[in-house]
Amino acid sequence: MISNAELILNPNGSIYHLHLLPDHISDTILTVGDPARVAQVSRHFDSIEFEGAHREFVTHVGYYKGKRLTVLSTGMGTGNIDIVMNELDALVNIDFVSRTVWPVEEQLRLRIVRLGTSGSLQPDVPIGAVLATEHAVGLDSLMQFYPLVETGLETQVGTALQATLGLPFTPYVVRGDDLLREQLGAGAVVGNTLTCPGFYGPQGRRLRLDVTPVDYLERLRNFHHESGEGEFRLTNFEMETAGYYALGRLLGHQVLSLNAIVANRATGEFAANANAIVDAMIERTLQRLV
Ligand code: R1P
Ligand code: URA
């Protein structure tokens, strides 16, 4: 039995941070970082049956062309993804009455699709592109607390990146779900996403502070690892994908991260029409879901 302090439920039976009940969860969950983006998705719905909000976690549940969808905002950073993934999983795989995990045959595998924004590291991944993440690389510390098992290639990439950047820890690397990427990411650029524990220094941005090492961005852009599976390079930056992919693997959920490229760090440009790029990604993803 899971204690009251580990599985925390609110007085109405909803889970602690998301403030959702098991009934609010559809088999497909769309997640966005920005709470305002939830309505940007649900405005396409035929009908909305539930709207809720607690902290940065805004949720709409409704129907798009007859398909029931839950759309949820996560806020920023993998600390929040730890909350979102564990609480979504608890909503479908833990019996809140007995406080025990449902028997294996009753457990559910969710399909979770992140619709995020991202900065490109490479000149050939332009603003306006949508990038579907194949491998996620985590510079954050989340996976120091879970027993993630990495493949040989994933470990090699993490070790090589640690050496390239001179880091005191090994980044974690997780390949996502190829099938989901092929289904929902058709037409998108396929890339390898670097998940950073910050937007400024960890993404090589200098306002008033220097970033170490001074050539950090160039080291990332030029990073490559050759293996039997071909050449691995990093294509883009953001702040959540590695947490999603790693927890998706650990909990047994199918996860895809789609990234609207709104900045290009090779050319120094930021999108004049970031919202339109996100809109196009939302509409294309919804159409592929039905
Ligand atoms: C930073 O501006 C935020 O934008 C990106 C980053 O991952 C970070 O959360 O994603 P979202 O637009 O989905 O929030
Ligand atoms: N989100 C990020 O995390 N980085 C960018 O450059 C753009 C969006």
PDB file of C-alpha atoms and ligand atoms in Angstrom:
ATOM      1  CA  MET A   1       0.000   0.000   0.000  1.00  0.00           C
ATOM      2  CA  ILE A   2       1.386   3.401  -1.026  1.00  0.00           C
ATOM      3  CA  SER A   3       1.358   5.878   1.869  1.00  0.00           C
ATOM      4  CA  ASN A   4      -0.611   9.151   2.020  1.00  0.00           C
ATOM      5  CA  ALA A   5       2.676  11.073   1.828  1.00  0.00           C
ATOM      6  CA  GLU A   6       3.792   9.344  -1.374  1.00  0.00           C
ATOM      7  CA  LEU A   7       0.548   9.170  -3.335  1.00  0.00           C
ATOM      8  CA  ILE A   8      -0.984  12.473  -2.270  1.00  0.00           C
ATOM      9  CA  LEU A   9      -4.664  12.969  -3.064  1.00  0.00           C
ATOM     10  CA  ASN A  10      -6.687  16.158  -2.653  1.00  0.00           C
ATOM     11  CA  PRO A  11      -9.993  16.143  -0.689  1.00  0.00           C
ATOM     12  CA  ASN A  12     -11.957  15.557  -3.937  1.00  0.00           C
ATOM     13  CA  GLY A  13      -9.821  12.505  -4.731  1.00  0.00           C
ATOM     14  CA  SER A  14      -7.760  14.228  -7.443  1.00  0.00           C
ATOM     15  CA  ILE A  15      -3.992  13.815  -7.656  1.00  0.00           C
ATOM     16  CA  TYR A  16      -1.870  16.369  -5.793  1.00  0.00           C
ATOM     17  CA  HIS A  17      -0.390  18.697  -8.441  1.00  0.00           C
ATOM     18  CA  LEU A  18      -2.376  18.015 -11.613  1.00  0.00           C
ATOM     19  CA  HIS A  19      -5.716  18.158  -9.728  1.00  0.00           C
ATOM     20  CA  LEU A  20      -7.090  15.488 -12.088  1.00  0.00           C
ATOM     21  CA  LEU A  21      -9.194  12.368 -11.547  1.00  0.00           C
ATOM     22  CA  PRO A  22      -8.689   9.104 -13.464  1.00  0.00           C
ATOM     23  CA  ASP A  23     -11.758   9.999 -15.608  1.00  0.00           C
ATOM     24  CA  HIS A  24      -9.937  13.029 -17.010  1.00  0.00           C
ATOM     25  CA  ILE A  25      -7.300  10.918 -18.727  1.00  0.00           C
ATOM     26  CA  SER A  26      -7.741   9.868 -22.363  1.00  0.00           C
ATOM     27  CA  ASP A  27      -5.499   7.266 -23.980  1.00  0.00           C
ATOM     28  CA  THR A  28      -3.741  10.080 -25.854  1.00  0.00           C
ATOM     29  CA  ILE A  29      -2.420  13.074 -23.922  1.00  0.00           C
ATOM     30  CA  LEU A  30      -1.120  16.203 -25.633  1.00  0.00           C
ATOM     31  CA  THR A  31       1.275  18.175 -23.450  1.00  0.00           C
ATOM     32  CA  VAL A  32       2.503  21.740 -23.886  1.00  0.00           C
ATOM     33  CA  GLY A  33       4.852  23.851 -21.795  1.00  0.00           C
ATOM     34  CA  ASP A  34       2.896  27.101 -21.842  1.00  0.00           C
ATOM     35  CA  PRO A  35      -0.479  27.081 -20.013  1.00  0.00           C
ATOM     36  CA  ALA A  36      -1.874  29.454 -22.683  1.00  0.00           C
ATOM     37  CA  ARG A  37      -1.107  26.848 -25.369  1.00  0.00           C
ATOM     38  CA  VAL A  38      -3.734  24.474 -23.932  1.00  0.00           C
ATOM     39  CA  ALA A  39      -6.542  26.623 -25.371  1.00  0.00           C
ATOM     40  CA  GLN A  40      -4.559  26.983 -28.606  1.00  0.00           C
ATOM     41  CA  VAL A  41      -5.000  23.204 -28.928  1.00  0.00           C
ATOM     42  CA  SER A  42      -8.519  22.809 -27.534  1.00  0.00           C
ATOM     43  CA  ARG A  43      -9.974  25.598 -29.708  1.00  0.00           C
ATOM     44  CA  HIS A  44      -9.876  22.975 -32.457  1.00  0.00           C
ATOM     45  CA  PHE A  45     -12.021  20.561 -30.392  1.00  0.00           C
ATOM     46  CA  ASP A  46     -15.675  19.860 -31.325  1.00  0.00           C
ATOM     47  CA  SER A  47     -16.572  20.034 -27.628  1.00  0.00           C
ATOM     48  CA  ILE A  48     -14.850  20.460 -24.264  1.00  0.00           C
ATOM     49  CA  GLU A  49     -16.109  18.390 -21.315  1.00  0.00           C
ATOM     50  CA  PHE A  50     -13.657  19.544 -18.620  1.00  0.00           C
ATOM     51  CA  GLU A  51     -11.431  22.556 -17.917  1.00  0.00           C
ATOM     52  CA  GLY A  52      -9.228  22.648 -14.827  1.00  0.00           C
ATOM     53  CA  ALA A  53      -6.174  24.537 -13.587  1.00  0.00           C
ATOM     54  CA  HIS A  54      -3.783  24.266 -10.659  1.00  0.00           C
ATOM     55  CA  ARG A  55      -0.424  26.076 -10.594  1.00  0.00           C
ATOM     56  CA  GLU A  56       1.067  25.748 -14.116  1.00  0.00           C
ATOM     57  CA  PHE A  57      -0.977  22.622 -14.859  1.00  0.00           C
ATOM     58  CA  VAL A  58      -3.939  23.646 -17.020  1.00  0.00           C
ATOM     59  CA  THR A  59      -6.026  20.793 -18.452  1.00  0.00           C
ATOM     60  CA  HIS A  60      -8.779  20.641 -21.078  1.00  0.00           C
ATOM     61  CA  VAL A  61     -10.506  17.366 -21.952  1.00  0.00           C
ATOM     62  CA  GLY A  62     -12.618  17.199 -25.083  1.00  0.00           C
ATOM     63  CA  TYR A  63     -13.275  15.649 -28.468  1.00  0.00           C
ATOM     64  CA  TYR A  64     -11.457  16.325 -31.734  1.00  0.00           C
ATOM     65  CA  LYS A  65     -13.351  14.800 -34.707  1.00  0.00           C
ATOM     66  CA  GLY A  66     -14.863  12.261 -32.305  1.00  0.00           C
ATOM     67  CA  LYS A  67     -11.582  11.335 -30.593  1.00  0.00           C
ATOM     68  CA  ARG A  68     -11.349  12.071 -26.872  1.00  0.00           C
ATOM     69  CA  LEU A  69      -8.171  13.961 -26.000  1.00  0.00           C
ATOM     70  CA  THR A  70      -6.630  15.371 -22.834  1.00  0.00           C
ATOM     71  CA  VAL A  71      -4.417  18.429 -23.304  1.00  0.00           C
ATOM     72  CA  LEU A  72      -2.274  19.491 -20.368  1.00  0.00           C
ATOM     73  CA  SER A  73       0.338  22.179 -19.706  1.00  0.00           C
ATOM     74  CA  THR A  74       3.481  21.212 -17.839  1.00  0.00           C
ATOM     75  CA  GLY A  75       5.374  24.441 -17.231  1.00  0.00           C
ATOM     76  CA  MET A  76       9.111  24.372 -17.839  1.00  0.00           C
ATOM     77  CA  GLY A  77      11.906  21.975 -16.941  1.00  0.00           C
ATOM     78  CA  THR A  78      12.356  18.283 -16.214  1.00  0.00           C
ATOM     79  CA  GLY A  79      11.495  18.803 -12.521  1.00  0.00           C
ATOM     80  CA  ASN A  80       7.951  19.451 -13.725  1.00  0.00           C
ATOM     81  CA  ILE A  81       8.099  16.483 -16.101  1.00  0.00           C
ATOM     82  CA  ASP A  82       8.890  14.257 -13.102  1.00  0.00           C
ATOM     83  CA  ILE A  83       5.589  15.426 -11.596  1.00  0.00           C
ATOM     84  CA  VAL A  84       3.576  15.193 -14.813  1.00  0.00           C
ATOM     85  CA  MET A  85       4.752  11.721 -15.845  1.00  0.00           C
ATOM     86  CA  ASN A  86       4.463  10.197 -12.366  1.00  0.00           C
ATOM     87  CA  GLU A  87       1.015  11.695 -11.752  1.00  0.00           C
ATOM     88  CA  LEU A  88      -0.343  10.756 -15.221  1.00  0.00           C
ATOM     89  CA  ASP A  89       0.927   7.222 -14.661  1.00  0.00           C
ATOM     90  CA  ALA A  90      -0.609   7.066 -11.181  1.00  0.00           C
ATOM     91  CA  LEU A  91      -3.972   8.209 -12.597  1.00  0.00           C
ATOM     92  CA  VAL A  92      -4.131   5.170 -14.885  1.00  0.00           C
ATOM     93  CA  ASN A  93      -2.009   2.546 -13.136  1.00  0.00           C
ATOM     94  CA  ILE A  94      -2.698   2.951  -9.407  1.00  0.00           C
ATOM     95  CA  ASP A  95      -5.990   2.203  -7.669  1.00  0.00           C
ATOM     96  CA  PHE A  96      -6.582   5.344  -5.574  1.00  0.00           C
ATOM     97  CA  VAL A  97      -8.922   3.454  -3.198  1.00  0.00           C
ATOM     98  CA  SER A  98      -6.638   0.551  -2.247  1.00  0.00           C
ATOM     99  CA  ARG A  99      -3.472   2.626  -2.931  1.00  0.00           C
ATOM    100  CA  THR A 100      -1.951  -0.297  -4.802  1.00  0.00           C
ATOM    101  CA  VAL A 101      -0.712  -0.681  -8.373  1.00  0.00           C
ATOM    102  CA  TRP A 102      -3.381  -2.207 -10.647  1.00  0.00           C
ATOM    103  CA  PRO A 103      -2.658  -5.805 -11.780  1.00  0.00           C
ATOM    104  CA  VAL A 104      -0.501  -5.888 -14.927  1.00  0.00           C
ATOM    105  CA  GLU A 105      -3.448  -6.890 -17.143  1.00  0.00           C
ATOM    106  CA  GLU A 106      -5.318  -3.725 -16.072  1.00  0.00           C
ATOM    107  CA  GLN A 107      -2.401  -1.337 -16.498  1.00  0.00           C
ATOM    108  CA  LEU A 108      -2.531   1.169 -19.344  1.00  0.00           C
ATOM    109  CA  ARG A 109       0.097   2.366 -21.771  1.00  0.00           C
ATOM    110  CA  LEU A 110      -0.535   6.027 -22.512  1.00  0.00           C
ATOM    111  CA  ARG A 111       0.392   7.825 -25.717  1.00  0.00           C
ATOM    112  CA  ILE A 112       1.911  11.167 -24.710  1.00  0.00           C
ATOM    113  CA  VAL A 113       2.818  13.771 -27.330  1.00  0.00           C
ATOM    114  CA  ARG A 114       4.707  16.921 -26.351  1.00  0.00           C
ATOM    115  CA  LEU A 115       4.006  19.929 -28.572  1.00  0.00           C
ATOM    116  CA  GLY A 116       6.860  22.246 -27.605  1.00  0.00           C
ATOM    117  CA  THR A 117       9.053  25.076 -28.826  1.00  0.00           C
ATOM    118  CA  SER A 118      12.761  24.724 -29.333  1.00  0.00           C
ATOM    119  CA  GLY A 119      15.933  26.401 -30.584  1.00  0.00           C
ATOM    120  CA  SER A 120      17.924  24.877 -33.426  1.00  0.00           C
ATOM    121  CA  LEU A 121      21.663  24.294 -33.069  1.00  0.00           C
ATOM    122  CA  GLN A 122      22.305  23.656 -36.747  1.00  0.00           C
ATOM    123  CA  PRO A 123      22.084  25.996 -39.769  1.00  0.00           C
ATOM    124  CA  ASP A 124      20.231  23.302 -41.765  1.00  0.00           C
ATOM    125  CA  VAL A 125      17.387  23.004 -39.209  1.00  0.00           C
ATOM    126  CA  PRO A 126      15.604  26.278 -39.992  1.00  0.00           C
ATOM    127  CA  ILE A 127      13.115  28.384 -38.103  1.00  0.00           C
ATOM    128  CA  GLY A 128       9.623  27.179 -39.045  1.00  0.00           C
ATOM    129  CA  ALA A 129      10.609  23.492 -39.118  1.00  0.00           C
ATOM    130  CA  VAL A 130       8.941  20.945 -36.870  1.00  0.00           C
ATOM    131  CA  LEU A 131      11.476  18.512 -35.429  1.00  0.00           C
ATOM    132  CA  ALA A 132      10.538  15.071 -34.126  1.00  0.00           C
ATOM    133  CA  THR A 133      13.012  13.882 -31.506  1.00  0.00           C
ATOM    134  CA  GLU A 134      14.685  10.537 -32.154  1.00  0.00           C
ATOM    135  CA  HIS A 135      17.208  10.625 -29.282  1.00  0.00           C
ATOM    136  CA  ALA A 136      16.902  12.886 -26.268  1.00  0.00           C
ATOM    137  CA  VAL A 137      20.049  13.833 -24.367  1.00  0.00           C
ATOM    138  CA  GLY A 138      19.613  15.038 -20.779  1.00  0.00           C
ATOM    139  CA  LEU A 139      22.028  17.521 -19.203  1.00  0.00           C
ATOM    140  CA  ASP A 140      19.741  17.697 -16.168  1.00  0.00           C
ATOM    141  CA  SER A 141      20.080  15.552 -13.035  1.00  0.00           C
ATOM    142  CA  LEU A 142      16.671  13.777 -13.083  1.00  0.00           C
ATOM    143  CA  MET A 143      18.033  10.379 -14.109  1.00  0.00           C
ATOM    144  CA  GLN A 144      20.497  10.318 -11.221  1.00  0.00           C
ATOM    145  CA  PHE A 145      17.466   9.225  -9.147  1.00  0.00           C
ATOM    146  CA  TYR A 146      15.970   6.437 -11.315  1.00  0.00           C
ATOM    147  CA  PRO A 147      17.345   3.108 -12.582  1.00  0.00           C
ATOM    148  CA  LEU A 148      17.345   4.034 -16.283  1.00  0.00           C
ATOM    149  CA  VAL A 149      18.861   1.331 -18.477  1.00  0.00           C
ATOM    150  CA  GLU A 150      20.594   2.715 -21.570  1.00  0.00           C
ATOM    151  CA  THR A 151      21.587   0.839 -24.725  1.00  0.00           C
ATOM    152  CA  GLY A 152      25.216   0.584 -25.822  1.00  0.00           C
ATOM    153  CA  LEU A 153      24.851   3.446 -28.308  1.00  0.00           C
ATOM    154  CA  GLU A 154      23.069   5.645 -25.772  1.00  0.00           C
ATOM    155  CA  THR A 155      25.868   5.121 -23.218  1.00  0.00           C
ATOM    156  CA  GLN A 156      28.532   5.790 -25.848  1.00  0.00           C
ATOM    157  CA  VAL A 157      26.916   9.076 -26.877  1.00  0.00           C
ATOM    158  CA  GLY A 158      26.572  10.199 -23.256  1.00  0.00           C
ATOM    159  CA  THR A 159      30.217   9.389 -22.511  1.00  0.00           C
ATOM    160  CA  ALA A 160      31.434  11.106 -25.695  1.00  0.00           C
ATOM    161  CA  LEU A 161      29.395  14.236 -24.930  1.00  0.00           C
ATOM    162  CA  GLN A 162      30.725  14.303 -21.365  1.00  0.00           C
ATOM    163  CA  ALA A 163      34.282  14.309 -22.765  1.00  0.00           C
ATOM    164  CA  THR A 164      33.463  16.960 -25.390  1.00  0.00           C
ATOM    165  CA  LEU A 165      32.003  19.339 -22.820  1.00  0.00           C
ATOM    166  CA  GLY A 166      34.356  18.405 -19.936  1.00  0.00           C
ATOM    167  CA  LEU A 167      31.383  17.710 -17.659  1.00  0.00           C
ATOM    168  CA  PRO A 168      31.686  16.195 -14.146  1.00  0.00           C
ATOM    169  CA  PHE A 169      28.723  13.859 -14.928  1.00  0.00           C
ATOM    170  CA  THR A 170      27.549  11.717 -17.839  1.00  0.00           C
ATOM    171  CA  PRO A 171      24.500  13.021 -19.724  1.00  0.00           C
ATOM    172  CA  TYR A 172      21.736  10.434 -20.139  1.00  0.00           C
ATOM    173  CA  VAL A 173      20.574   9.482 -23.611  1.00  0.00           C
ATOM    174  CA  VAL A 174      17.243   7.878 -24.552  1.00  0.00           C
ATOM    175  CA  ARG A 175      15.945   6.887 -27.979  1.00  0.00           C
ATOM    176  CA  GLY A 176      12.230   7.511 -28.240  1.00  0.00           C
ATOM    177  CA  ASP A 177       9.440   5.386 -29.682  1.00  0.00           C
ATOM    178  CA  ASP A 178      10.203   4.945 -33.409  1.00  0.00           C
ATOM    179  CA  LEU A 179       6.666   3.834 -34.285  1.00  0.00           C
ATOM    180  CA  LEU A 180       4.983   6.865 -32.731  1.00  0.00           C
ATOM    181  CA  ARG A 181       7.534   9.165 -34.367  1.00  0.00           C
ATOM    182  CA  GLU A 182       6.816   7.621 -37.766  1.00  0.00           C
ATOM    183  CA  GLN A 183       3.021   7.858 -37.218  1.00  0.00           C
ATOM    184  CA  LEU A 184       2.754  11.407 -35.914  1.00  0.00           C
ATOM    185  CA  GLY A 185       6.048  12.949 -37.010  1.00  0.00           C
ATOM    186  CA  ALA A 186       5.788  12.158 -40.737  1.00  0.00           C
ATOM    187  CA  GLY A 187       7.114  15.137 -42.679  1.00  0.00           C
ATOM    188  CA  ALA A 188       9.007  16.504 -39.688  1.00  0.00           C
ATOM    189  CA  VAL A 189      12.782  16.819 -39.497  1.00  0.00           C
ATOM    190  CA  VAL A 190      14.127  13.950 -37.363  1.00  0.00           C
ATOM    191  CA  GLY A 191      16.756  15.030 -34.848  1.00  0.00           C
ATOM    192  CA  ASN A 192      18.473  14.569 -31.520  1.00  0.00           C
ATOM    193  CA  THR A 193      17.331  16.974 -28.833  1.00  0.00           C
ATOM    194  CA  LEU A 194      19.492  18.339 -26.020  1.00  0.00           C
ATOM    195  CA  THR A 195      17.434  18.898 -22.874  1.00  0.00           C
ATOM    196  CA  CYS A 196      19.015  21.600 -20.755  1.00  0.00           C
ATOM    197  CA  PRO A 197      18.510  22.512 -17.090  1.00  0.00           C
ATOM    198  CA  GLY A 198      17.998  26.173 -18.054  1.00  0.00           C
ATOM    199  CA  PHE A 199      17.301  28.534 -20.961  1.00  0.00           C
ATOM    200  CA  TYR A 200      20.329  30.847 -20.702  1.00  0.00           C
ATOM    201  CA  GLY A 201      23.729  29.453 -19.624  1.00  0.00           C
ATOM    202  CA  PRO A 202      22.820  25.788 -20.232  1.00  0.00           C
ATOM    203  CA  GLN A 203      21.776  26.748 -23.779  1.00  0.00           C
ATOM    204  CA  GLY A 204      24.893  28.902 -24.273  1.00  0.00           C
ATOM    205  CA  ARG A 205      23.040  32.246 -24.085  1.00  0.00           C
ATOM    206  CA  ARG A 206      25.064  35.197 -22.834  1.00  0.00           C
ATOM    207  CA  LEU A 207      23.262  38.271 -21.531  1.00  0.00           C
ATOM    208  CA  ARG A 208      25.448  39.684 -18.725  1.00  0.00           C
ATOM    209  CA  LEU A 209      27.097  36.415 -17.706  1.00  0.00           C
ATOM    210  CA  ASP A 210      29.804  34.437 -19.445  1.00  0.00           C
ATOM    211  CA  VAL A 211      29.150  30.783 -20.177  1.00  0.00           C
ATOM    212  CA  THR A 212      31.754  28.103 -19.539  1.00  0.00           C
ATOM    213  CA  PRO A 213      33.411  26.709 -21.514  1.00  0.00           C
ATOM    214  CA  VAL A 214      33.571  29.820 -23.720  1.00  0.00           C
ATOM    215  CA  ASP A 215      33.120  27.739 -26.872  1.00  0.00           C
ATOM    216  CA  TYR A 216      30.221  25.671 -25.369  1.00  0.00           C
ATOM    217  CA  LEU A 217      27.825  26.311 -28.265  1.00  0.00           C
ATOM    218  CA  GLU A 218      30.419  25.413 -30.906  1.00  0.00           C
ATOM    219  CA  ARG A 219      31.302  22.221 -29.027  1.00  0.00           C
ATOM    220  CA  LEU A 220      27.630  21.223 -29.057  1.00  0.00           C
ATOM    221  CA  ARG A 221      27.097  22.145 -32.697  1.00  0.00           C
ATOM    222  CA  ASN A 222      30.214  20.226 -33.796  1.00  0.00           C
ATOM    223  CA  PHE A 223      29.627  17.221 -31.523  1.00  0.00           C
ATOM    224  CA  HIS A 224      29.430  14.004 -33.494  1.00  0.00           C
ATOM    225  CA  HIS A 225      29.645  10.355 -32.644  1.00  0.00           C
ATOM    226  CA  GLU A 226      30.190   7.696 -35.302  1.00  0.00           C
ATOM    227  CA  SER A 227      28.784   4.233 -34.734  1.00  0.00           C
ATOM    228  CA  GLY A 228      27.496   1.262 -36.700  1.00  0.00           C
ATOM    229  CA  GLU A 229      24.124   3.045 -36.696  1.00  0.00           C
ATOM    230  CA  GLY A 230      25.560   6.094 -38.478  1.00  0.00           C
ATOM    231  CA  GLU A 231      26.547   9.565 -37.387  1.00  0.00           C
ATOM    232  CA  PHE A 232      24.962  11.119 -34.320  1.00  0.00           C
ATOM    233  CA  ARG A 233      24.738  14.926 -33.996  1.00  0.00           C
ATOM    234  CA  LEU A 234      22.721  17.258 -31.799  1.00  0.00           C
ATOM    235  CA  THR A 235      20.076  19.294 -33.604  1.00  0.00           C
ATOM    236  CA  ASN A 236      18.152  21.352 -31.063  1.00  0.00           C
ATOM    237  CA  PHE A 237      17.756  22.613 -27.503  1.00  0.00           C
ATOM    238  CA  GLU A 238      14.854  22.699 -25.102  1.00  0.00           C
ATOM    239  CA  MET A 239      14.118  21.864 -21.472  1.00  0.00           C
ATOM    240  CA  GLU A 240      11.871  18.765 -21.092  1.00  0.00           C
ATOM    241  CA  THR A 241      12.224  16.046 -23.760  1.00  0.00           C
ATOM    242  CA  ALA A 242      14.873  13.842 -22.088  1.00  0.00           C
ATOM    243  CA  GLY A 243      12.789  13.687 -18.906  1.00  0.00           C
ATOM    244  CA  TYR A 244       9.759  12.569 -20.932  1.00  0.00           C
ATOM    245  CA  TYR A 245      11.652   9.945 -22.916  1.00  0.00           C
ATOM    246  CA  ALA A 246      13.425   8.493 -19.883  1.00  0.00           C
ATOM    247  CA  LEU A 247      10.304   8.343 -17.697  1.00  0.00           C
ATOM    248  CA  GLY A 248       8.302   7.019 -20.662  1.00  0.00           C
ATOM    249  CA  ARG A 249      10.761   4.130 -20.931  1.00  0.00           C
ATOM    250  CA  LEU A 250      10.760   3.499 -17.168  1.00  0.00           C
ATOM    251  CA  LEU A 251       6.959   3.633 -16.801  1.00  0.00           C
ATOM    252  CA  GLY A 252       6.105   1.935 -20.103  1.00  0.00           C
ATOM    253  CA  HIS A 253       4.352   4.824 -21.899  1.00  0.00           C
ATOM    254  CA  GLN A 254       4.771   5.764 -25.568  1.00  0.00           C
ATOM    255  CA  VAL A 255       6.149   9.299 -25.848  1.00  0.00           C
ATOM    256  CA  LEU A 256       6.919  11.624 -28.742  1.00  0.00           C
ATOM    257  CA  SER A 257       8.396  15.114 -28.561  1.00  0.00           C
ATOM    258  CA  LEU A 258       7.556  17.452 -31.431  1.00  0.00           C
ATOM    259  CA  ASN A 259       9.454  20.713 -31.462  1.00  0.00           C
ATOM    260  CA  ALA A 260       8.468  23.889 -33.311  1.00  0.00           C
ATOM    261  CA  ILE A 261      11.782  25.547 -34.156  1.00  0.00           C
ATOM    262  CA  VAL A 262      11.445  29.200 -33.153  1.00  0.00           C
ATOM    263  CA  ALA A 263      15.125  30.175 -32.764  1.00  0.00           C
ATOM    264  CA  ASN A 264      18.251  29.342 -34.715  1.00  0.00           C
ATOM    265  CA  ARG A 265      21.415  29.612 -32.648  1.00  0.00           C
ATOM    266  CA  ALA A 266      23.687  29.102 -35.642  1.00  0.00           C
ATOM    267  CA  THR A 267      22.312  32.175 -37.417  1.00  0.00           C
ATOM    268  CA  GLY A 268      21.205  34.178 -34.361  1.00  0.00           C
ATOM    269  CA  GLU A 269      17.613  34.558 -35.622  1.00  0.00           C
ATOM    270  CA  PHE A 270      14.349  34.314 -33.658  1.00  0.00           C
ATOM    271  CA  ALA A 271      11.038  33.662 -35.424  1.00  0.00           C
ATOM    272  CA  ALA A 272       8.914  36.667 -36.340  1.00  0.00           C
ATOM    273  CA  ASN A 273       5.897  34.323 -36.300  1.00  0.00           C
ATOM    274  CA  ALA A 274       6.555  31.835 -33.477  1.00  0.00           C
ATOM    275  CA  ASN A 275       2.850  31.451 -32.723  1.00  0.00           C
ATOM    276  CA  ALA A 276       2.032  30.584 -36.330  1.00  0.00           C
ATOM    277  CA  ILE A 277       4.738  27.891 -36.340  1.00  0.00           C
ATOM    278  CA  VAL A 278       3.245  26.377 -33.176  1.00  0.00           C
ATOM    279  CA  ASP A 279      -0.271  26.594 -34.655  1.00  0.00           C
ATOM    280  CA  ALA A 280       0.796  24.702 -37.764  1.00  0.00           C
ATOM    281  CA  MET A 281       2.381  21.970 -35.606  1.00  0.00           C
ATOM    282  CA  ILE A 282      -0.779  21.679 -33.487  1.00  0.00           C
ATOM    283  CA  GLU A 283      -3.094  21.426 -36.498  1.00  0.00           C
ATOM    284  CA  ARG A 284      -0.921  18.876 -38.287  1.00  0.00           C
ATOM    285  CA  THR A 285      -0.641  16.709 -35.166  1.00  0.00           C
ATOM    286  CA  LEU A 286      -4.387  16.794 -34.461  1.00  0.00           C
ATOM    287  CA  GLN A 287      -5.128  15.777 -38.061  1.00  0.00           C
ATOM    288  CA  ARG A 288      -2.770  12.803 -37.751  1.00  0.00           C
ATOM    289  CA  LEU A 289      -4.399  11.636 -34.515  1.00  0.00           C
ATOM    290  CA  VAL A 290      -7.754  10.857 -36.121  1.00  0.00           C
TER     291      VAL A 290
HETATM  292  C1  R1P B   1      11.541  27.936 -22.766  1.00  0.00           C
HETATM  293  O1  R1P B   1      11.142  29.112 -23.381  1.00  0.00           O
HETATM  294  C2  R1P B   1      10.469  26.878 -22.796  1.00  0.00           C
HETATM  295  O2  R1P B   1      10.092  26.635 -24.167  1.00  0.00           O
HETATM  296  C3  R1P B   1      10.345  25.290 -24.531  1.00  0.00           C
HETATM  297  C4  R1P B   1      11.384  24.837 -23.530  1.00  0.00           C
HETATM  298  O3  R1P B   1      11.464  23.450 -23.446  1.00  0.00           O
HETATM  299  C5  R1P B   1      10.972  25.544 -22.265  1.00  0.00           C
HETATM  300  O4  R1P B   1       9.935  24.891 -21.595  1.00  0.00           O
HETATM  301  O5  R1P B   1       9.208  24.458 -24.536  1.00  0.00           O
HETATM  302  P1  R1P B   1       7.664  24.923 -24.328  1.00  0.00           P
HETATM  303  O6  R1P B   1       7.400  25.995 -25.351  1.00  0.00           O
HETATM  304  O7  R1P B   1       6.838  23.727 -24.561  1.00  0.00           O
HETATM  305  O8  R1P B   1       7.548  25.441 -22.915  1.00  0.00           O
HETATM  306  N1  URA B   2      12.859  26.916 -26.089  1.00  0.00           N
HETATM  307  C1  URA B   2      14.106  26.684 -25.632  1.00  0.00           C
HETATM  308  O1  URA B   2      14.291  26.013 -24.612  1.00  0.00           O
HETATM  309  N2  URA B   2      15.139  27.224 -26.296  1.00  0.00           N
HETATM  310  C2  URA B   2      14.986  27.990 -27.383  1.00  0.00           C
HETATM  311  O2  URA B   2      15.972  28.483 -27.928  1.00  0.00           O
HETATM  312  C3  URA B   2      13.679  28.226 -27.849  1.00  0.00           C
HETATM  313  C4  URA B   2      12.616  27.669 -27.178  1.00  0.00           C
END
